[in-house]
Amino acid sequence: MTSPDALGFDPLYPDVLGAIAGGLRIDLGDVQAAVGLFPRSAYYNQPVEIVVLLQNMIDRQVEVRVELQAPSKDERGAPVKIAAPRGAVAHTLSGGEVGALRLPILPMLPTQPNPALPVQVSIKTRSRGGAPVRSPAGGALPSVLAVSPFKVQALRDIEFADPLEDMRGENILLTFDLASKQLPMPKVMPKTSYETLWAQQQMHEEKAHIGEHLDAARLVATSFMRAEVFEPLLHSTDEVFGMHGMPLHPGEAAAIAKLLTYALSDRSDSDPSFRYEDQRWFQVLAQTLAHDEKVARWTGGEIVGRFLYESVVYDAVLLGFTLIRPRVRTNLGDRAERIAYANKVVRWLAGQLPPDLVYAYLPLVLGGVVVNHLVTGPGDDPWGLLENLREAYRGRIRLVESSAQEIFDMLDRLLQMGEDDLRRARIMRP
């Protein structure tokens, strides 16, 4: 068994929020949140809990203030009476902590029955900054929690708000169905409470579980084949980029998928310093197997598409810079700047930044051109990819801003060199 201190890498903290609320996460900078209520259908005098999941994304404390606002009148102008905590409820998250804040409300007469009685939840955060400990796009799920599986399942049963539909800045709108039945008034009004779901002390156990699954992760990693992972990566690339406001030309998507496929390969023959443990996707894979050993029996395409896409993109950005650097006459920054840029691309994938064509081309599409002749298989047309990219180039160049002109100059140069690579590899035109 590998000890927690002998992993050979420092894994990111697990995505506890994602294990409970899935993709329904609200980005608040140093904190991610999910907001829901239970039950969705209630009677008069029946307590309803507003549940706010809070996930600290940095290694330092973050102060969180949550405030509820219920209407005094409904949409017809009739009076609404909902007992709720007065003022803001404050809580300080320790570094990396994840927890559930519960705020009870009580609907009472003379409120009229209503199928969508609204409650607004306001969340504000304050911190002094810190180092990120989680991927903004999610990441691996936890293998250990500070609460029982029964409590976790109860949280999963909550219907959390969709941030795209129910959020206005830091304000989240929830609704519940108030039926006409009346229950006895509770003798004691439930109080606001907070429960830690995961804290830094759980990371020692997480690392121990990861160490136990490193050998299995290596077996899975070495089984990834181009024929198995390329199509899922191509599909995910087309879908994810389009979903985040950047529809891709087929040539662009294929070039990115080729670079991602290459990033998943064992490159020790060409790079003696290559180690699986240095790849973020491998770290996430080991964490994923620690969470669920059965994933090792999935196909490579299923594993990559379901668990590894964002981490492969992160690694591919760094790899892409390394690949294109010897071929272009441009300063591409030092390693720290490239890591910062890779994190920026992942933040965009998480929906935290507006779309920018640069994220697609530098260095993902450009790196895909460099490895075009190295990532081939049945049905692949490397010459056709270069022609498709020229077609994309002709369409994009008319619309790009001057700041992106240098990137398209690099593309033009790399496409010419890509043809030479194909000829040297004796890959003939179809």
Short mmCIF file of C-alpha atoms in Angstrom, two decimals:
data_model
loop_
_atom_site.label_atom_id
_atom_site.label_comp_id
_atom_site.label_asym_id
_atom_site.label_seq_id
_atom_site.Cartn_x
_atom_site.Cartn_y
_atom_site.Cartn_z
CA MET A 1 0.00 0.00 0.00
CA THR A 2 1.28 3.47 -0.87
CA SER A 3 1.40 5.83 2.11
CA PRO A 4 -0.40 9.20 1.80
CA ASP A 5 2.95 11.01 1.79
CA ALA A 6 4.44 8.78 -0.94
CA LEU A 7 1.95 9.31 -3.76
CA GLY A 8 4.41 11.20 -5.91
CA PHE A 9 1.88 13.99 -6.43
CA ASP A 10 -0.34 16.32 -4.42
CA PRO A 11 -3.96 15.64 -5.50
CA LEU A 12 -6.60 18.32 -5.69
CA TYR A 13 -9.35 18.18 -3.09
CA PRO A 14 -12.41 16.15 -4.14
CA ASP A 15 -15.59 17.66 -5.51
CA VAL A 16 -17.97 17.00 -2.60
CA LEU A 17 -20.50 19.46 -3.97
CA GLY A 18 -20.64 17.62 -7.28
CA ALA A 19 -21.15 14.28 -5.49
CA ILE A 20 -24.38 15.68 -4.01
CA ALA A 21 -25.75 18.31 -6.39
CA GLY A 22 -24.18 17.16 -9.66
CA GLY A 23 -23.62 20.03 -12.06
CA LEU A 24 -25.96 22.44 -10.27
CA ARG A 25 -23.16 24.55 -8.84
CA ILE A 26 -23.13 28.31 -8.36
CA ASP A 27 -19.76 30.01 -8.69
CA LEU A 28 -19.12 32.67 -6.06
CA GLY A 29 -15.37 33.04 -6.57
CA ASP A 30 -13.58 31.35 -3.68
CA VAL A 31 -16.74 29.37 -2.84
CA GLN A 32 -19.05 27.20 -4.88
CA ALA A 33 -22.62 26.65 -3.67
CA ALA A 34 -25.78 24.73 -4.39
CA VAL A 35 -29.13 25.87 -3.03
CA GLY A 36 -32.35 23.92 -2.62
CA LEU A 37 -35.24 23.38 -0.24
CA PHE A 38 -37.07 20.44 1.29
CA PRO A 39 -39.85 19.53 1.08
CA ARG A 40 -40.98 21.08 -2.20
CA SER A 41 -44.62 20.60 -1.19
CA ALA A 42 -45.64 21.81 2.28
CA TYR A 43 -48.65 22.57 4.46
CA TYR A 44 -49.37 25.53 6.71
CA ASN A 45 -47.20 25.46 9.88
CA GLN A 46 -44.92 22.83 8.36
CA PRO A 47 -41.22 23.78 8.52
CA VAL A 48 -39.44 23.96 5.18
CA GLU A 49 -35.64 23.88 5.14
CA ILE A 50 -33.58 26.04 2.82
CA VAL A 51 -30.39 24.00 2.30
CA VAL A 52 -27.23 25.77 1.15
CA LEU A 53 -24.24 23.57 0.27
CA LEU A 54 -20.97 25.50 0.54
CA GLN A 55 -17.66 24.30 -0.90
CA ASN A 56 -14.50 26.28 -0.14
CA MET A 57 -12.26 26.30 -3.22
CA ILE A 58 -9.12 27.70 -1.53
CA ASP A 59 -6.81 26.69 1.30
CA ARG A 60 -7.75 29.61 3.57
CA GLN A 61 -10.82 30.68 5.50
CA VAL A 62 -13.79 32.23 3.72
CA GLU A 63 -16.57 34.13 5.47
CA VAL A 64 -20.05 33.40 4.12
CA ARG A 65 -23.26 35.34 4.81
CA VAL A 66 -26.63 33.93 3.77
CA GLU A 67 -29.86 35.90 3.95
CA LEU A 68 -33.44 34.89 3.11
CA GLN A 69 -36.10 37.19 1.77
CA ALA A 70 -39.74 36.12 1.56
CA PRO A 71 -42.42 38.24 -0.11
CA SER A 72 -45.01 40.12 1.95
CA LYS A 73 -47.60 39.71 -0.82
CA ASP A 74 -48.21 37.14 -3.54
CA GLU A 75 -48.64 37.83 -7.27
CA ARG A 76 -52.33 38.61 -6.69
CA GLY A 77 -51.58 41.10 -3.92
CA ALA A 78 -52.81 38.83 -1.11
CA PRO A 79 -50.75 38.89 2.12
CA VAL A 80 -47.96 36.34 2.60
CA LYS A 81 -46.67 35.34 6.04
CA ILE A 82 -43.50 33.24 6.22
CA ALA A 83 -41.44 33.05 9.40
CA ALA A 84 -37.72 33.05 8.51
CA PRO A 85 -34.38 33.76 10.21
CA ARG A 86 -33.92 37.49 10.73
CA GLY A 87 -30.91 39.13 9.18
CA ALA A 88 -27.96 37.35 7.63
CA VAL A 89 -26.69 34.01 8.90
CA ALA A 90 -22.88 34.06 9.02
CA HIS A 91 -20.50 31.11 8.88
CA THR A 92 -16.73 30.83 8.38
CA LEU A 93 -15.51 27.95 6.22
CA SER A 94 -12.07 26.62 7.05
CA GLY A 95 -9.65 25.99 4.18
CA GLY A 96 -11.13 23.46 1.74
CA GLU A 97 -14.15 22.80 3.96
CA VAL A 98 -17.50 21.67 2.57
CA GLY A 99 -20.71 21.88 4.58
CA ALA A 100 -24.48 22.16 4.59
CA LEU A 101 -26.20 25.22 6.05
CA ARG A 102 -29.88 24.69 6.89
CA LEU A 103 -32.22 27.65 7.35
CA PRO A 104 -35.83 26.83 8.36
CA ILE A 105 -38.86 28.80 7.23
CA LEU A 106 -42.50 28.37 8.28
CA PRO A 107 -45.45 29.23 5.98
CA MET A 108 -48.50 30.44 7.93
CA LEU A 109 -51.96 31.86 7.43
CA PRO A 110 -53.21 34.19 6.00
CA THR A 111 -50.94 33.13 3.11
CA GLN A 112 -53.03 31.72 0.27
CA PRO A 113 -52.32 28.28 -1.23
CA ASN A 114 -49.76 28.70 -3.98
CA PRO A 115 -48.05 26.22 -6.34
CA ALA A 116 -44.92 28.40 -6.56
CA LEU A 117 -44.42 30.45 -3.43
CA PRO A 118 -41.06 32.24 -3.82
CA VAL A 119 -38.15 32.64 -1.41
CA GLN A 120 -35.00 34.50 -2.40
CA VAL A 121 -31.62 33.37 -1.06
CA SER A 122 -28.72 35.85 -1.04
CA ILE A 123 -25.16 34.57 -0.58
CA LYS A 124 -22.16 36.83 -0.06
CA THR A 125 -18.56 35.75 0.57
CA ARG A 126 -15.42 37.46 1.79
CA SER A 127 -11.86 36.17 1.93
CA ARG A 128 -8.28 37.34 1.87
CA GLY A 129 -7.47 35.03 -1.00
CA GLY A 130 -5.57 31.80 -1.00
CA ALA A 131 -4.25 29.00 -3.17
CA PRO A 132 -6.88 27.00 -5.12
CA VAL A 133 -7.30 23.42 -3.88
CA ARG A 134 -10.10 22.28 -6.20
CA SER A 135 -10.78 22.38 -9.91
CA PRO A 136 -13.46 24.97 -10.78
CA ALA A 137 -14.91 22.46 -13.25
CA GLY A 138 -15.50 19.79 -10.61
CA GLY A 139 -12.93 17.03 -10.48
CA ALA A 140 -12.86 13.68 -8.72
CA LEU A 141 -15.56 12.67 -6.25
CA PRO A 142 -14.70 12.01 -2.58
CA SER A 143 -13.85 8.58 -1.23
CA VAL A 144 -14.58 9.62 2.37
CA LEU A 145 -16.99 12.05 4.01
CA ALA A 146 -17.47 13.36 7.53
CA VAL A 147 -21.13 12.27 7.62
CA SER A 148 -22.99 8.99 7.15
CA PRO A 149 -24.13 7.75 3.71
CA PHE A 150 -27.72 8.19 4.91
CA LYS A 151 -27.22 11.92 5.43
CA VAL A 152 -25.55 12.20 2.04
CA GLN A 153 -28.47 10.45 0.38
CA ALA A 154 -30.92 12.77 2.14
CA LEU A 155 -29.03 15.73 0.67
CA ARG A 156 -29.07 14.15 -2.79
CA ASP A 157 -32.85 13.88 -2.58
CA ILE A 158 -33.10 17.68 -2.41
CA GLU A 159 -33.99 19.43 -5.66
CA PHE A 160 -31.31 22.08 -6.08
CA ALA A 161 -31.80 25.25 -8.08
CA ASP A 162 -30.50 25.40 -11.62
CA PRO A 163 -28.05 28.36 -11.58
CA LEU A 164 -28.77 29.12 -15.22
CA GLU A 165 -32.50 29.51 -14.58
CA ASP A 166 -32.87 30.56 -10.95
CA MET A 167 -29.91 32.83 -10.26
CA ARG A 168 -29.47 36.58 -10.53
CA GLY A 169 -25.92 37.37 -9.48
CA GLU A 170 -25.59 36.27 -5.86
CA ASN A 171 -29.37 35.90 -5.47
CA ILE A 172 -31.07 32.53 -6.02
CA LEU A 173 -34.84 32.20 -6.39
CA LEU A 174 -36.51 29.11 -4.90
CA THR A 175 -40.18 28.19 -4.98
CA PHE A 176 -42.29 25.65 -3.11
CA ASP A 177 -45.88 24.43 -3.30
CA LEU A 178 -48.05 25.48 -0.36
CA ALA A 179 -51.18 23.33 -0.08
CA SER A 180 -54.35 24.25 1.81
CA LYS A 181 -53.97 21.70 4.60
CA GLN A 182 -53.02 23.07 8.04
CA LEU A 183 -50.81 21.28 10.60
CA PRO A 184 -50.52 22.12 14.31
CA MET A 185 -48.07 24.92 15.02
CA PRO A 186 -44.73 23.34 16.09
CA LYS A 187 -43.94 23.79 19.77
CA VAL A 188 -40.33 24.68 18.97
CA MET A 189 -39.32 26.38 15.76
CA PRO A 190 -36.36 24.56 14.14
CA LYS A 191 -33.14 26.51 14.36
CA THR A 192 -30.55 27.36 11.74
CA SER A 193 -27.84 24.70 11.74
CA TYR A 194 -24.60 23.88 9.99
CA GLU A 195 -22.93 20.50 9.43
CA THR A 196 -19.47 19.84 8.03
CA LEU A 197 -19.52 17.31 5.19
CA TRP A 198 -15.79 17.29 4.43
CA ALA A 199 -12.78 19.02 5.98
CA GLN A 200 -9.02 19.06 5.52
CA GLN A 201 -8.53 16.22 8.00
CA GLN A 202 -10.37 13.95 5.54
CA MET A 203 -7.61 14.59 2.97
CA HIS A 204 -5.17 12.29 4.79
CA GLU A 205 -7.63 9.42 4.40
CA GLU A 206 -8.37 10.45 0.79
CA LYS A 207 -4.65 10.19 0.00
CA ALA A 208 -4.45 6.76 1.62
CA HIS A 209 -7.32 5.55 -0.57
CA ILE A 210 -5.70 7.05 -3.67
CA GLY A 211 -2.44 5.25 -2.84
CA GLU A 212 -4.30 1.96 -2.64
CA HIS A 213 -5.56 2.44 -6.21
CA LEU A 214 -2.44 3.71 -7.98
CA ASP A 215 -1.58 0.32 -9.50
CA ALA A 216 -5.13 -0.08 -10.79
CA ALA A 217 -4.97 3.45 -12.22
CA ARG A 218 -1.74 2.59 -14.07
CA LEU A 219 -3.35 -0.50 -15.58
CA VAL A 220 -6.31 1.56 -16.77
CA ALA A 221 -4.06 4.37 -18.06
CA THR A 222 -1.89 2.02 -20.11
CA SER A 223 -5.02 0.51 -21.67
CA PHE A 224 -6.21 3.77 -23.23
CA MET A 225 -6.06 3.30 -27.00
CA ARG A 226 -6.59 5.88 -29.74
CA ALA A 227 -9.43 3.86 -31.26
CA GLU A 228 -11.23 3.81 -27.93
CA VAL A 229 -10.82 7.39 -26.67
CA PHE A 230 -10.61 9.60 -29.77
CA GLU A 231 -14.32 9.57 -30.70
CA PRO A 232 -15.53 10.26 -27.12
CA LEU A 233 -13.02 13.10 -26.86
CA LEU A 234 -14.16 14.48 -30.21
CA HIS A 235 -17.80 14.31 -29.12
CA SER A 236 -17.08 15.93 -25.74
CA THR A 237 -15.03 18.69 -27.36
CA ASP A 238 -17.73 19.52 -29.87
CA GLU A 239 -20.41 19.50 -27.16
CA VAL A 240 -18.53 21.35 -24.39
CA PHE A 241 -17.14 24.12 -26.58
CA GLY A 242 -20.51 24.67 -28.22
CA MET A 243 -22.29 24.71 -24.88
CA HIS A 244 -19.94 27.46 -23.67
CA GLY A 245 -20.50 29.77 -26.60
CA MET A 246 -17.77 28.62 -28.96
CA PRO A 247 -19.09 26.31 -31.73
CA LEU A 248 -16.18 24.64 -33.49
CA HIS A 249 -15.48 23.87 -37.12
CA PRO A 250 -15.06 20.08 -37.62
CA GLY A 251 -11.34 20.55 -38.28
CA GLU A 252 -10.89 22.53 -35.06
CA ALA A 253 -12.71 19.91 -32.97
CA ALA A 254 -10.70 17.08 -34.56
CA ALA A 255 -7.37 18.85 -33.95
CA ILE A 256 -8.23 19.42 -30.29
CA ALA A 257 -9.34 15.79 -29.91
CA LYS A 258 -6.03 14.64 -31.39
CA LEU A 259 -4.05 16.67 -28.86
CA LEU A 260 -6.22 15.38 -26.00
CA THR A 261 -5.71 11.81 -27.22
CA TYR A 262 -1.96 12.39 -27.33
CA ALA A 263 -2.05 13.84 -23.81
CA LEU A 264 -3.51 10.52 -22.61
CA SER A 265 -0.67 8.48 -24.12
CA ASP A 266 2.54 7.15 -22.60
CA ARG A 267 5.22 9.49 -23.96
CA SER A 268 8.19 8.06 -22.09
CA ASP A 269 9.88 7.02 -25.37
CA SER A 270 10.16 10.63 -26.53
CA ASP A 271 10.31 12.24 -23.06
CA PRO A 272 12.44 10.41 -20.45
CA SER A 273 11.00 12.63 -17.70
CA PHE A 274 7.41 11.57 -18.44
CA ARG A 275 5.50 10.14 -15.47
CA TYR A 276 1.82 9.28 -15.30
CA GLU A 277 1.79 10.70 -11.77
CA ASP A 278 2.59 14.18 -13.15
CA GLN A 279 -0.54 14.22 -15.31
CA ARG A 280 -3.60 15.75 -13.71
CA TRP A 281 -5.87 13.35 -15.60
CA PHE A 282 -4.02 10.40 -14.04
CA GLN A 283 -4.38 11.91 -10.57
CA VAL A 284 -8.12 12.34 -11.15
CA LEU A 285 -8.29 8.76 -12.46
CA ALA A 286 -6.67 7.42 -9.27
CA GLN A 287 -9.08 9.50 -7.16
CA THR A 288 -12.01 8.26 -9.23
CA LEU A 289 -11.05 4.63 -8.65
CA ALA A 290 -10.69 5.36 -4.93
CA HIS A 291 -14.27 6.63 -5.01
CA ASP A 292 -15.60 3.70 -7.08
CA GLU A 293 -13.44 0.69 -7.95
CA LYS A 294 -16.00 -0.54 -10.49
CA VAL A 295 -14.98 2.29 -12.85
CA ALA A 296 -11.85 0.26 -13.69
CA ARG A 297 -14.10 -2.14 -15.63
CA TRP A 298 -15.53 0.63 -17.82
CA THR A 299 -14.22 1.21 -21.34
CA GLY A 300 -11.55 3.84 -21.83
CA GLY A 301 -13.98 6.03 -23.75
CA GLU A 302 -16.54 5.90 -20.95
CA ILE A 303 -13.96 6.76 -18.28
CA VAL A 304 -12.47 9.65 -20.23
CA GLY A 305 -15.82 11.09 -21.28
CA ARG A 306 -17.42 10.82 -17.85
CA PHE A 307 -14.57 11.69 -15.46
CA LEU A 308 -11.42 13.01 -17.14
CA TYR A 309 -12.31 15.56 -19.82
CA GLU A 310 -11.52 18.80 -17.95
CA SER A 311 -8.31 17.38 -16.46
CA VAL A 312 -7.14 16.16 -19.89
CA VAL A 313 -7.78 19.65 -21.29
CA TYR A 314 -5.64 21.12 -18.50
CA ASP A 315 -2.76 18.73 -19.29
CA ALA A 316 -3.21 19.24 -23.04
CA VAL A 317 -2.83 23.01 -22.66
CA LEU A 318 0.54 22.58 -20.94
CA LEU A 319 1.60 19.86 -23.40
CA GLY A 320 0.47 21.95 -26.37
CA PHE A 321 2.70 24.86 -25.35
CA THR A 322 5.65 22.46 -25.07
CA LEU A 323 4.95 21.01 -28.53
CA ILE A 324 4.53 24.27 -30.45
CA ARG A 325 7.29 26.24 -28.69
CA PRO A 326 10.15 24.90 -30.87
CA ARG A 327 8.17 25.61 -34.04
CA VAL A 328 7.13 29.23 -33.55
CA ARG A 329 8.99 32.50 -33.06
CA THR A 330 6.76 33.68 -30.23
CA ASN A 331 7.29 34.02 -26.48
CA LEU A 332 4.75 31.64 -24.94
CA GLY A 333 5.51 32.51 -21.31
CA ASP A 334 7.24 30.60 -18.53
CA ARG A 335 5.80 27.56 -16.77
CA ALA A 336 4.01 29.60 -14.11
CA GLU A 337 2.31 31.69 -16.80
CA ARG A 338 1.31 28.57 -18.74
CA ILE A 339 -0.18 26.96 -15.62
CA ALA A 340 -2.14 30.15 -14.93
CA TYR A 341 -3.41 30.08 -18.50
CA ALA A 342 -4.37 26.38 -18.25
CA ASN A 343 -6.36 27.18 -15.12
CA LYS A 344 -8.04 30.02 -17.01
CA VAL A 345 -9.13 27.63 -19.78
CA VAL A 346 -10.58 25.25 -17.15
CA ARG A 347 -12.41 28.18 -15.53
CA TRP A 348 -13.94 28.95 -18.93
CA LEU A 349 -14.98 25.29 -19.26
CA ALA A 350 -16.65 25.67 -15.87
CA GLY A 351 -18.68 28.61 -17.21
CA GLN A 352 -16.84 31.23 -15.16
CA LEU A 353 -15.41 33.23 -18.07
CA PRO A 354 -16.87 34.50 -21.36
CA PRO A 355 -15.94 32.62 -24.55
CA ASP A 356 -12.77 33.55 -26.38
CA LEU A 357 -11.54 31.91 -29.59
CA VAL A 358 -8.00 32.07 -28.20
CA TYR A 359 -8.89 29.33 -25.68
CA ALA A 360 -9.59 26.95 -28.57
CA TYR A 361 -6.54 27.75 -30.68
CA LEU A 362 -3.78 28.52 -28.19
CA PRO A 363 -2.49 25.95 -27.79
CA LEU A 364 -5.16 23.26 -28.32
CA VAL A 365 -5.81 23.49 -32.06
CA LEU A 366 -2.18 24.44 -32.71
CA GLY A 367 -0.93 21.49 -30.67
CA GLY A 368 -3.32 19.21 -32.53
CA VAL A 369 -1.64 20.20 -35.79
CA VAL A 370 1.76 19.21 -34.37
CA VAL A 371 0.58 15.71 -33.32
CA ASN A 372 -1.66 15.16 -36.36
CA HIS A 373 0.76 12.64 -37.88
CA LEU A 374 1.30 10.88 -34.54
CA VAL A 375 -2.36 10.23 -33.64
CA THR A 376 -3.79 8.21 -36.49
CA GLY A 377 -5.99 5.18 -36.87
CA PRO A 378 -8.62 3.49 -39.01
CA GLY A 379 -10.76 5.99 -40.86
CA ASP A 380 -8.45 8.89 -40.01
CA ASP A 381 -7.51 11.39 -42.74
CA PRO A 382 -4.60 13.55 -41.49
CA TRP A 383 -4.36 15.40 -44.80
CA GLY A 384 -8.08 16.13 -44.64
CA LEU A 385 -7.68 17.58 -41.14
CA LEU A 386 -5.12 20.09 -42.41
CA GLU A 387 -7.43 21.08 -45.25
CA ASN A 388 -10.37 21.43 -42.84
CA LEU A 389 -8.26 23.71 -40.65
CA ARG A 390 -7.40 25.85 -43.66
CA GLU A 391 -11.09 26.14 -44.36
CA ALA A 392 -11.70 27.13 -40.73
CA TYR A 393 -8.82 29.60 -40.98
CA ARG A 394 -10.38 31.30 -44.01
CA GLY A 395 -13.68 31.65 -42.16
CA ARG A 396 -12.19 32.83 -38.88
CA ILE A 397 -9.56 35.24 -40.18
CA ARG A 398 -12.19 37.67 -41.47
CA LEU A 399 -13.73 37.99 -38.03
CA VAL A 400 -10.86 37.74 -35.56
CA GLU A 401 -9.68 40.72 -33.56
CA SER A 402 -6.18 42.01 -34.14
CA SER A 403 -5.03 40.48 -30.84
CA ALA A 404 -5.65 37.00 -32.29
CA GLN A 405 -3.89 37.67 -35.59
CA GLU A 406 -0.57 36.36 -34.27
CA ILE A 407 -2.21 33.04 -33.37
CA PHE A 408 -3.48 32.60 -36.93
CA ASP A 409 -0.04 33.46 -38.26
CA MET A 410 1.28 30.61 -36.10
CA LEU A 411 -1.45 28.33 -37.46
CA ASP A 412 -0.46 29.10 -41.03
CA ARG A 413 3.16 28.23 -40.27
CA LEU A 414 2.25 25.05 -38.38
CA LEU A 415 -0.03 23.84 -41.19
CA GLN A 416 2.88 24.06 -43.63
CA MET A 417 5.11 22.17 -41.21
CA GLY A 418 2.30 19.66 -40.64
CA GLU A 419 2.38 18.73 -44.33
CA ASP A 420 6.12 18.11 -44.05
CA ASP A 421 5.51 15.89 -41.01
CA LEU A 422 3.03 13.79 -42.99
CA ARG A 423 5.45 13.37 -45.87
CA ARG A 424 8.29 12.35 -43.54
CA ALA A 425 5.97 9.86 -41.84
CA ARG A 426 5.10 8.55 -45.33
CA ILE A 427 1.41 9.17 -44.79
CA MET A 428 0.06 9.55 -48.29
CA ARG A 429 -2.92 11.54 -49.43
CA PRO A 430 -6.02 9.34 -49.76
#
